[in-house]
CSV table of C-alpha atoms in Angstrom, one decimal:
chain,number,residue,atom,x,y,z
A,1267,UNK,CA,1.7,20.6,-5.0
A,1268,UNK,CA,1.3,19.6,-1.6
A,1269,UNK,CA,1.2,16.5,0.5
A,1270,UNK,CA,0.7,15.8,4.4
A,1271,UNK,CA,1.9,12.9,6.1
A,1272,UNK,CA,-0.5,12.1,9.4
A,1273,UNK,CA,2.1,10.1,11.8
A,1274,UNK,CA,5.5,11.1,12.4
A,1275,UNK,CA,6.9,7.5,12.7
A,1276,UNK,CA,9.6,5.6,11.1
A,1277,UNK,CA,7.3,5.2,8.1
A,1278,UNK,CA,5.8,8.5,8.4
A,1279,UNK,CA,9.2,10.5,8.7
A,1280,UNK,CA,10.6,7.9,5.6
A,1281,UNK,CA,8.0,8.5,3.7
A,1282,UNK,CA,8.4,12.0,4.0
A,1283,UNK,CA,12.4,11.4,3.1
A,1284,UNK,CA,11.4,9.2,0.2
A,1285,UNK,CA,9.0,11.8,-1.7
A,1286,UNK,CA,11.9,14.4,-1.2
A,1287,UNK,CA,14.2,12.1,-3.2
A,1288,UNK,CA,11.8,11.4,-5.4
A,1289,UNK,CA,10.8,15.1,-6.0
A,1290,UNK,CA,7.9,14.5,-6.4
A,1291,UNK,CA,5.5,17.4,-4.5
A,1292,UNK,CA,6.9,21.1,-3.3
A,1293,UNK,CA,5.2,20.9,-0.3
A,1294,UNK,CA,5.2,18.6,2.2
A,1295,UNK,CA,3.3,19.1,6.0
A,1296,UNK,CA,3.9,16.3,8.7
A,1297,UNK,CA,1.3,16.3,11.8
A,1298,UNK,CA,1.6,14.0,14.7
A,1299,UNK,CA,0.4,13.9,18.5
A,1300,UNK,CA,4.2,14.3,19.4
A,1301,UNK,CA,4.7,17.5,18.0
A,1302,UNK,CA,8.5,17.5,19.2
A,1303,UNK,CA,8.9,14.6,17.1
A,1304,UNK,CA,7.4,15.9,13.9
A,1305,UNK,CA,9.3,19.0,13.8
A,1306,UNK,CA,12.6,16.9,14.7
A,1307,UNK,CA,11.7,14.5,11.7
A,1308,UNK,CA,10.8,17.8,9.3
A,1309,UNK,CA,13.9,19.8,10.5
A,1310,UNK,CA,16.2,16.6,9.7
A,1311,UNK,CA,14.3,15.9,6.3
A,1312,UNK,CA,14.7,19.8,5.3
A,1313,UNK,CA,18.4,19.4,6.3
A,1314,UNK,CA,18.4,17.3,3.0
A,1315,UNK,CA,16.4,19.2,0.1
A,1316,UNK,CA,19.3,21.3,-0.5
A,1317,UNK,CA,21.1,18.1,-1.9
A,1318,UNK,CA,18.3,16.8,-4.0
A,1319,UNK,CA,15.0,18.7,-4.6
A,1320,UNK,CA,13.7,21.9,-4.0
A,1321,UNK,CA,10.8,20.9,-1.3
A,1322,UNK,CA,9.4,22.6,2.0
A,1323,UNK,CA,9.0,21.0,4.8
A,1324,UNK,CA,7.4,21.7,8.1
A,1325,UNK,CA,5.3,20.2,10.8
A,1326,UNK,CA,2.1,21.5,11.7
A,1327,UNK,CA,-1.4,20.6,12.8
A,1328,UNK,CA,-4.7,19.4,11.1
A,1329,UNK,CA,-5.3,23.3,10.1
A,1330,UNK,CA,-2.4,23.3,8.3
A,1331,UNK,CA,-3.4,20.7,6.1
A,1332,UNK,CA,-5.7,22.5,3.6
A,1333,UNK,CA,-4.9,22.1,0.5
A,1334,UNK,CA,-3.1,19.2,0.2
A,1335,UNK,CA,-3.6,17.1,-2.8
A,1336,UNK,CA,-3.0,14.0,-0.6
A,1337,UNK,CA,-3.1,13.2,2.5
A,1338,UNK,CA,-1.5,10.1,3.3
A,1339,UNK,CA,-1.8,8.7,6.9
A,1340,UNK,CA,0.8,6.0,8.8
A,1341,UNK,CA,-0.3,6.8,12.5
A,1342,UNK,CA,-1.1,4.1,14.2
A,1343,UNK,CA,0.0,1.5,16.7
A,1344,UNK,CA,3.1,-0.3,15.2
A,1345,UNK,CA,3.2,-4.2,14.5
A,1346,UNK,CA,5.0,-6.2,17.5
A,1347,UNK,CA,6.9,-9.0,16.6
A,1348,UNK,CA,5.2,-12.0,15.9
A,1349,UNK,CA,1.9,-10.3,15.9
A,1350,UNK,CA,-0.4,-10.4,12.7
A,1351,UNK,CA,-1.1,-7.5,11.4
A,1352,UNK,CA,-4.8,-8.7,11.5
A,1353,UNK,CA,-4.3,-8.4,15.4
A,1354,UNK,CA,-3.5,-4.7,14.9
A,1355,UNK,CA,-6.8,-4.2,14.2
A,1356,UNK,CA,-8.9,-3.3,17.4
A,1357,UNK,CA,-5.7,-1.1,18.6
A,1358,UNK,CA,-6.0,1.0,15.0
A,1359,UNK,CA,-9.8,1.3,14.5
A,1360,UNK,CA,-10.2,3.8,17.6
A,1361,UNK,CA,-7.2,5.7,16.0
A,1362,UNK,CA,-8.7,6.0,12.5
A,1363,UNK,CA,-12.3,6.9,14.1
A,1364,UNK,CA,-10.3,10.0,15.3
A,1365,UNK,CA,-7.7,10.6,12.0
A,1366,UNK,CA,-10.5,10.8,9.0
A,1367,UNK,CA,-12.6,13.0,10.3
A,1368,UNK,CA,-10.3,15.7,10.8
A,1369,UNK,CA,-8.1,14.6,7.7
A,1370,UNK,CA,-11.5,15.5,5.8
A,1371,UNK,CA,-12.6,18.9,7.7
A,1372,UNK,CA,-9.6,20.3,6.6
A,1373,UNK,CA,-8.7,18.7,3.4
A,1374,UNK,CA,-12.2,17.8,1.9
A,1375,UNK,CA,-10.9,17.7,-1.9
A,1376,UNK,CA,-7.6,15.5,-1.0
A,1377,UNK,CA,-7.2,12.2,-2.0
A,1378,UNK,CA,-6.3,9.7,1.4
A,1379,UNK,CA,-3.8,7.2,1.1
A,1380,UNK,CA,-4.1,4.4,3.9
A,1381,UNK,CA,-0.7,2.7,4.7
A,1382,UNK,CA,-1.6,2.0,8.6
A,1383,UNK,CA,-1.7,-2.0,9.3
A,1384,UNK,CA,-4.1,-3.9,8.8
A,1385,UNK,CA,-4.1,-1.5,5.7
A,1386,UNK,CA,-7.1,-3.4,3.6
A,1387,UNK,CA,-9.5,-3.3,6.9
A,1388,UNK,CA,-8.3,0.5,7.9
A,1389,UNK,CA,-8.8,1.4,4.0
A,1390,UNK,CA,-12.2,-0.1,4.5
A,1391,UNK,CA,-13.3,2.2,7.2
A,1392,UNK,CA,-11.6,4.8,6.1
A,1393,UNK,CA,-14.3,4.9,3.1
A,1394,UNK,CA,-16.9,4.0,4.8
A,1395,UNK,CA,-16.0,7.1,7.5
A,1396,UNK,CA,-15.5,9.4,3.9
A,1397,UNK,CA,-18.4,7.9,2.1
A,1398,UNK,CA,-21.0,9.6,5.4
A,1399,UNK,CA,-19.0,13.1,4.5
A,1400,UNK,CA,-20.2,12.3,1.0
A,1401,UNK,CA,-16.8,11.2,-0.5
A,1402,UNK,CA,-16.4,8.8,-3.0
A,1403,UNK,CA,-14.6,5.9,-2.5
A,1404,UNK,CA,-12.8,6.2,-5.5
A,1405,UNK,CA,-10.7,8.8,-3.7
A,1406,UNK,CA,-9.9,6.7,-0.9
A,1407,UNK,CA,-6.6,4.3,-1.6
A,1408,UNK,CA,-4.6,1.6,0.8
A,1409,UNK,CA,-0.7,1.2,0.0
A,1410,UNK,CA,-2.2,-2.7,-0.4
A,1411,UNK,CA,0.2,-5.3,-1.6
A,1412,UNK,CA,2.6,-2.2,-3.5
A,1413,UNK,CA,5.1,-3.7,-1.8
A,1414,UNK,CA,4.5,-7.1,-1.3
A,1415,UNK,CA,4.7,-7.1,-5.5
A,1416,UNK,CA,7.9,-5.3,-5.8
A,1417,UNK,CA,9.3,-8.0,-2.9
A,1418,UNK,CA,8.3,-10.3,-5.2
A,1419,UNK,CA,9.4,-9.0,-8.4
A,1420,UNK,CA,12.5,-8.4,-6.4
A,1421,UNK,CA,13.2,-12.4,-4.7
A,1422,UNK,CA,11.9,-13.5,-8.4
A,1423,UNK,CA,14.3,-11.0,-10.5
A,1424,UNK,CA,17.4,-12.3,-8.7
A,1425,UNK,CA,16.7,-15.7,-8.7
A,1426,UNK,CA,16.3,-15.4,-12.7
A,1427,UNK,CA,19.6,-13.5,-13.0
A,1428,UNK,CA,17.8,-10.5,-14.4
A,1429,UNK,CA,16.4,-6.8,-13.4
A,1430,UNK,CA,12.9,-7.4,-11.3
A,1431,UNK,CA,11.8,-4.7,-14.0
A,1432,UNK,CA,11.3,-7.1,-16.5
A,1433,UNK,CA,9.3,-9.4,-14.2
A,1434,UNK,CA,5.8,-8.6,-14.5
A,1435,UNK,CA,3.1,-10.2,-12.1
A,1436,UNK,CA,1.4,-9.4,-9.1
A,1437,UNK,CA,0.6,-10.1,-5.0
A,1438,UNK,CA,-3.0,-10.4,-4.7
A,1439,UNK,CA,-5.4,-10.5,-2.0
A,1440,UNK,CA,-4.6,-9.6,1.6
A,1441,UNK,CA,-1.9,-7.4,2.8
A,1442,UNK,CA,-1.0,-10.2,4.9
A,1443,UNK,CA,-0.8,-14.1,6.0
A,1444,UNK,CA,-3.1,-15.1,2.8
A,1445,UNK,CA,-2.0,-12.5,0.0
A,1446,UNK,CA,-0.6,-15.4,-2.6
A,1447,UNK,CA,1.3,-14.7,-6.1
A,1448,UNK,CA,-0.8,-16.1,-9.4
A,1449,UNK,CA,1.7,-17.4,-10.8
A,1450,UNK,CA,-0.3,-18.0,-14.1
A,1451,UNK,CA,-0.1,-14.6,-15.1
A,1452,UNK,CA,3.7,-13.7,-14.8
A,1453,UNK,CA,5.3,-12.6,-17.3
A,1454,UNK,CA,9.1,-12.2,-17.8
A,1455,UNK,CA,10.3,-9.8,-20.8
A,1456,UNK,CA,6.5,-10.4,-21.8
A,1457,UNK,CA,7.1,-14.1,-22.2
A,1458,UNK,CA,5.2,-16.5,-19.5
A,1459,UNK,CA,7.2,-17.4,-16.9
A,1460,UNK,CA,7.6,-21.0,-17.2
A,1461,UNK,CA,8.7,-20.5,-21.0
A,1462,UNK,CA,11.3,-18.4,-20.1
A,1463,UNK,CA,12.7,-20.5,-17.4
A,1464,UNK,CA,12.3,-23.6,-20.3
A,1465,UNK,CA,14.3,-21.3,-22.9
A,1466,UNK,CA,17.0,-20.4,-20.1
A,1467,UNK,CA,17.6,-23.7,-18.7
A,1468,UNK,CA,16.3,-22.4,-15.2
A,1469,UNK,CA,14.3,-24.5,-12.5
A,1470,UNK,CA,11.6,-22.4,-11.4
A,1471,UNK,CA,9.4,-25.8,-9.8
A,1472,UNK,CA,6.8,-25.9,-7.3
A,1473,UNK,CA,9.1,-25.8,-4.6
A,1474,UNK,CA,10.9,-22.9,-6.1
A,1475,UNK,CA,8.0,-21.4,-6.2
A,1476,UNK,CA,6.4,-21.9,-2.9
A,1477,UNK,CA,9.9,-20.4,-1.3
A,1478,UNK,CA,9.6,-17.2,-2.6
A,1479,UNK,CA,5.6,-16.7,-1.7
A,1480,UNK,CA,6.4,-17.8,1.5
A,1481,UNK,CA,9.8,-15.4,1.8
A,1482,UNK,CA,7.3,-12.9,0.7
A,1483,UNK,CA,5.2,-13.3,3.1
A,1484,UNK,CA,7.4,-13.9,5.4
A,1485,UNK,CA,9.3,-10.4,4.7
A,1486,UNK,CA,7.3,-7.9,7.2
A,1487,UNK,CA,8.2,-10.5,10.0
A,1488,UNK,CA,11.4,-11.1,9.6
A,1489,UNK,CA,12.2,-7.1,9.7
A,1490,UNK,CA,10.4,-6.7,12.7
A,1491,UNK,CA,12.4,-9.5,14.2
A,1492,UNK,CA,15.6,-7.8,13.2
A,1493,UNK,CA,15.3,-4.1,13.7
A,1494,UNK,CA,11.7,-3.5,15.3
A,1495,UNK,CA,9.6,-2.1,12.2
A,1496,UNK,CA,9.8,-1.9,8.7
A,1497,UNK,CA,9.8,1.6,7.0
A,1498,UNK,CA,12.0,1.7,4.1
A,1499,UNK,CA,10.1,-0.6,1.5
A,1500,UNK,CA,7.2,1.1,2.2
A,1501,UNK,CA,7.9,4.6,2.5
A,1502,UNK,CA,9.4,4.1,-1.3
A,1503,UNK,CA,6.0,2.4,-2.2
A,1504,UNK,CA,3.7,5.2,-0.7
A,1505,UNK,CA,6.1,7.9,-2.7
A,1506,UNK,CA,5.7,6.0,-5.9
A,1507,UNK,CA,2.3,6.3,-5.3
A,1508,UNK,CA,2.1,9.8,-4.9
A,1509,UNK,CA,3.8,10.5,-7.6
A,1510,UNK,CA,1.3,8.4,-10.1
A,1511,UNK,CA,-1.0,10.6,-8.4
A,1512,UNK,CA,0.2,13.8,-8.7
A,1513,UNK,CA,1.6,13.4,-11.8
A,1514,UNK,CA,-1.7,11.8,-13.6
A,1515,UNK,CA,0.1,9.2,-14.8
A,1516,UNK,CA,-2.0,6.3,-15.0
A,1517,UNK,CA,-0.3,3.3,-13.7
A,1518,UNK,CA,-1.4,0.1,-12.6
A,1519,UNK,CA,-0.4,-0.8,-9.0
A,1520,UNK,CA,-1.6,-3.3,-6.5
A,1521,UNK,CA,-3.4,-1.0,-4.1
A,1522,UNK,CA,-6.2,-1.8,-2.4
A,1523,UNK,CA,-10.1,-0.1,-2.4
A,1524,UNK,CA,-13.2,-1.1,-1.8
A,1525,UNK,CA,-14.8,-3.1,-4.5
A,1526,UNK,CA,-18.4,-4.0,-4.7
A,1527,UNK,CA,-18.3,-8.1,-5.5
A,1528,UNK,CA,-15.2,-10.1,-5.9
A,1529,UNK,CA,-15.7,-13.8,-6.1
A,1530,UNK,CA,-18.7,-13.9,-4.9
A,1531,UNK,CA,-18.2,-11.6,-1.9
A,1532,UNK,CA,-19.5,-8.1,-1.8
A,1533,UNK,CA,-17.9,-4.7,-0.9
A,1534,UNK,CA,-14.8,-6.2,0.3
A,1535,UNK,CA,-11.4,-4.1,0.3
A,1536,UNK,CA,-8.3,-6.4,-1.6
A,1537,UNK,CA,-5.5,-5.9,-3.4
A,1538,UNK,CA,-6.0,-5.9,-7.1
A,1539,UNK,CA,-4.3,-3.9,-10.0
A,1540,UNK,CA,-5.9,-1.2,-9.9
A,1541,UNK,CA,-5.8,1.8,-12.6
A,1542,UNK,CA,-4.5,5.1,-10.5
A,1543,UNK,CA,-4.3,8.6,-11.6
A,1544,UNK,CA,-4.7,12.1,-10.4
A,1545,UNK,CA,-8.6,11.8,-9.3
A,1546,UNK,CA,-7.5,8.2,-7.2
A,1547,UNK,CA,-9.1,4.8,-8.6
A,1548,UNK,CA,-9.8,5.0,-12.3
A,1549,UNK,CA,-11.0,1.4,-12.7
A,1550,UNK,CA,-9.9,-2.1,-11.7
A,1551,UNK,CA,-8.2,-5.1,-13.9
A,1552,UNK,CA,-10.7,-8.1,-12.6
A,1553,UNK,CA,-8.5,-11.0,-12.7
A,1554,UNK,CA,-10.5,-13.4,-11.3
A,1555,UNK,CA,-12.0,-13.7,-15.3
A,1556,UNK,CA,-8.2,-14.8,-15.9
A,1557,UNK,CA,-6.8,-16.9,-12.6
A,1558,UNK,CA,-7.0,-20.6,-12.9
A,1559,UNK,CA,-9.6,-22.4,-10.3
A,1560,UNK,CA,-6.7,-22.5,-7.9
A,1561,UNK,CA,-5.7,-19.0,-7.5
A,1562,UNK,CA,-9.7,-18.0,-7.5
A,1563,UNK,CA,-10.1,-20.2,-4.4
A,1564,UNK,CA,-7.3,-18.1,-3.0
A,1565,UNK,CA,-8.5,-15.0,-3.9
A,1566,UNK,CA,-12.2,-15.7,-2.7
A,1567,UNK,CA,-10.6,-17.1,0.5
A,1568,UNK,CA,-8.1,-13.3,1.2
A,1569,UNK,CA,-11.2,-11.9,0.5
A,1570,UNK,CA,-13.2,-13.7,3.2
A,1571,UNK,CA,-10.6,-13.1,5.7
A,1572,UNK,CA,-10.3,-9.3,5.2
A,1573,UNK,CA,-14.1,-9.6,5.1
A,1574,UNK,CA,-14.6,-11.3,8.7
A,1575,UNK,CA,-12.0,-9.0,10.3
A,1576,UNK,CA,-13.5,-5.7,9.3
A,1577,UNK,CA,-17.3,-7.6,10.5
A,1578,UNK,CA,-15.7,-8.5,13.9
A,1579,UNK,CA,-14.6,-4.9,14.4
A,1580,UNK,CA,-18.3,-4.0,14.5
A,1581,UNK,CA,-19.6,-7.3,16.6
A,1582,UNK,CA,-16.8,-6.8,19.2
């Protein structure tokens, strides 16, 4: 099966690395306006297969690709330190006006997976650019909080002592400054949280609590800071991803599509567990039936901002 990349970046080209690893396609096509750059990256990457999975690799133009399965696209300008990736926005718009249409001339049937920044507002136009080519939306997907969740998982797993495998919960919202955790609904082992930390003798307070969201959120910035971009965490999430895709298998992950009403707000683009398979967005787990009052105000209030931002793209 085969899979094009669209942006030869750090999280392009890691991406690219990660689904090699991972095995998880046999073909794998990386297009990018620096063409010296994306055969560099594929010529590196193929450099690799013979040490883990049998995989080709090559860079190429839109032409080449037809018949991909999924397309997934990272071009865009990158996040600057202390920037938001809100602020992206205006920069990353004009780029995806250009992308989609020629992602969709050549690979109509593909599904398109949106990991560029602001990822909830770009998968947002992204369907609406599909949805006038007569593409459901259901077959449009943004990386959304993937990642954010398994930092989470991760922060939370070690500060209980155990593998973040056994923590189950979720990063909701915004793939950015007002994504928030509900922590009603985690689980640990499937016993809720706050029992577990009562039957291990472990302090998991409010302040606990609010240190992790904020180191969380906090993540994506502090990378920048230190080494210019981040590429790793997220080049793992997009190939996990793919895989559920190509491989059918049904897996609930925090990606983000559009959804119709949330809280009171119409066709809005958040993160949410969503049910993903091999035709894209099976269905959607709507948690705002199960979050206390507390993390519903939250939710409705991501939702607003993502909201406003994609309406001031069009007012500006």
């Amino acid at each position: 099966m085969k899979v094009s990349v669209i942006g030869a970046g750090d999280v392009g080209a890691t991406t690219a690395y990660a689904l090699v690893m991972r095995g998880v396609c046999r073909e794998i096509v990386l297009v990018d306006l620096n063409k010296e750059r994306a055969r560099a990256e594929a010529d590196d990457i193929l450099h690799a297969v013979p040490f883990t999975h049998p995989v080709r690799i090559s860079a190429g133009d839109y032409a080449d690709i037809r018949g991909s399965r999924v397309v997934i696209i990272t071009a865009g300008a990158a996040q600057k330190p202390g920037e938001t990736r809100l602020e992206l926005l205006a920069r990353n718009a004009s780029i995806f006006r250009s992308i989609v249409p020629q992602v969709i001339e050549y690979a109509r049937d593909s599904i398109i997976l949106v990991a560029t920044n602001p990822v909830d507002v770009l998968t947002h136009l992204t369907a609406d650019i599909a949805d006038k080519y007569g593409i459901h939306r259901s077959r449009v997907i943004g990386s959304g909080t993937t990642l954010d969740t398994a930092r989470f998982r991760a922060l939370l797993g070690e500060h209980l002592g155990i593998d973040p495998q056994h923590v189950h919960g979720y990063v909701l919202g915004e793939h950015g400054d007002s994504e928030f955790i509900p922590w009603s609904l985690i689980t640990v082992g499937g016993v809720p949280l706050d029992e577990f930390c009562r039957q291990w003798d472990i302090c998991t307070d409010d302040a606990v609590k609010a240190m992790i969201e904020q180191q969380v959120r906090d993540a994506a910035y502090a990378i920048i800071n230190g080494k210019g971009s981040t590429y790793y965490g997220i080049g793992s999430a997009l190939s996990r991803i793919v895989e559920v895709i190509l491989r059918d298998q049904r897996a609930l992950l925090t990606v983000c599509t559009p959804i119709r009403e949330l809280s009171g707000i119409s066709n809005v683009t958040v993160s949410l567990p969503h049910l993903v398979g091999g035709q894209g967005i099976l269905d959607t787990i709507l948690l705002p039936l199960n979050l206390d009052e507390t993390e519903e105000t939250k939710l409705r209030a991501s939702a607003e901002v993502v909201k406003q931002a994609y309406e001031s793209m069009y007012a500006a």
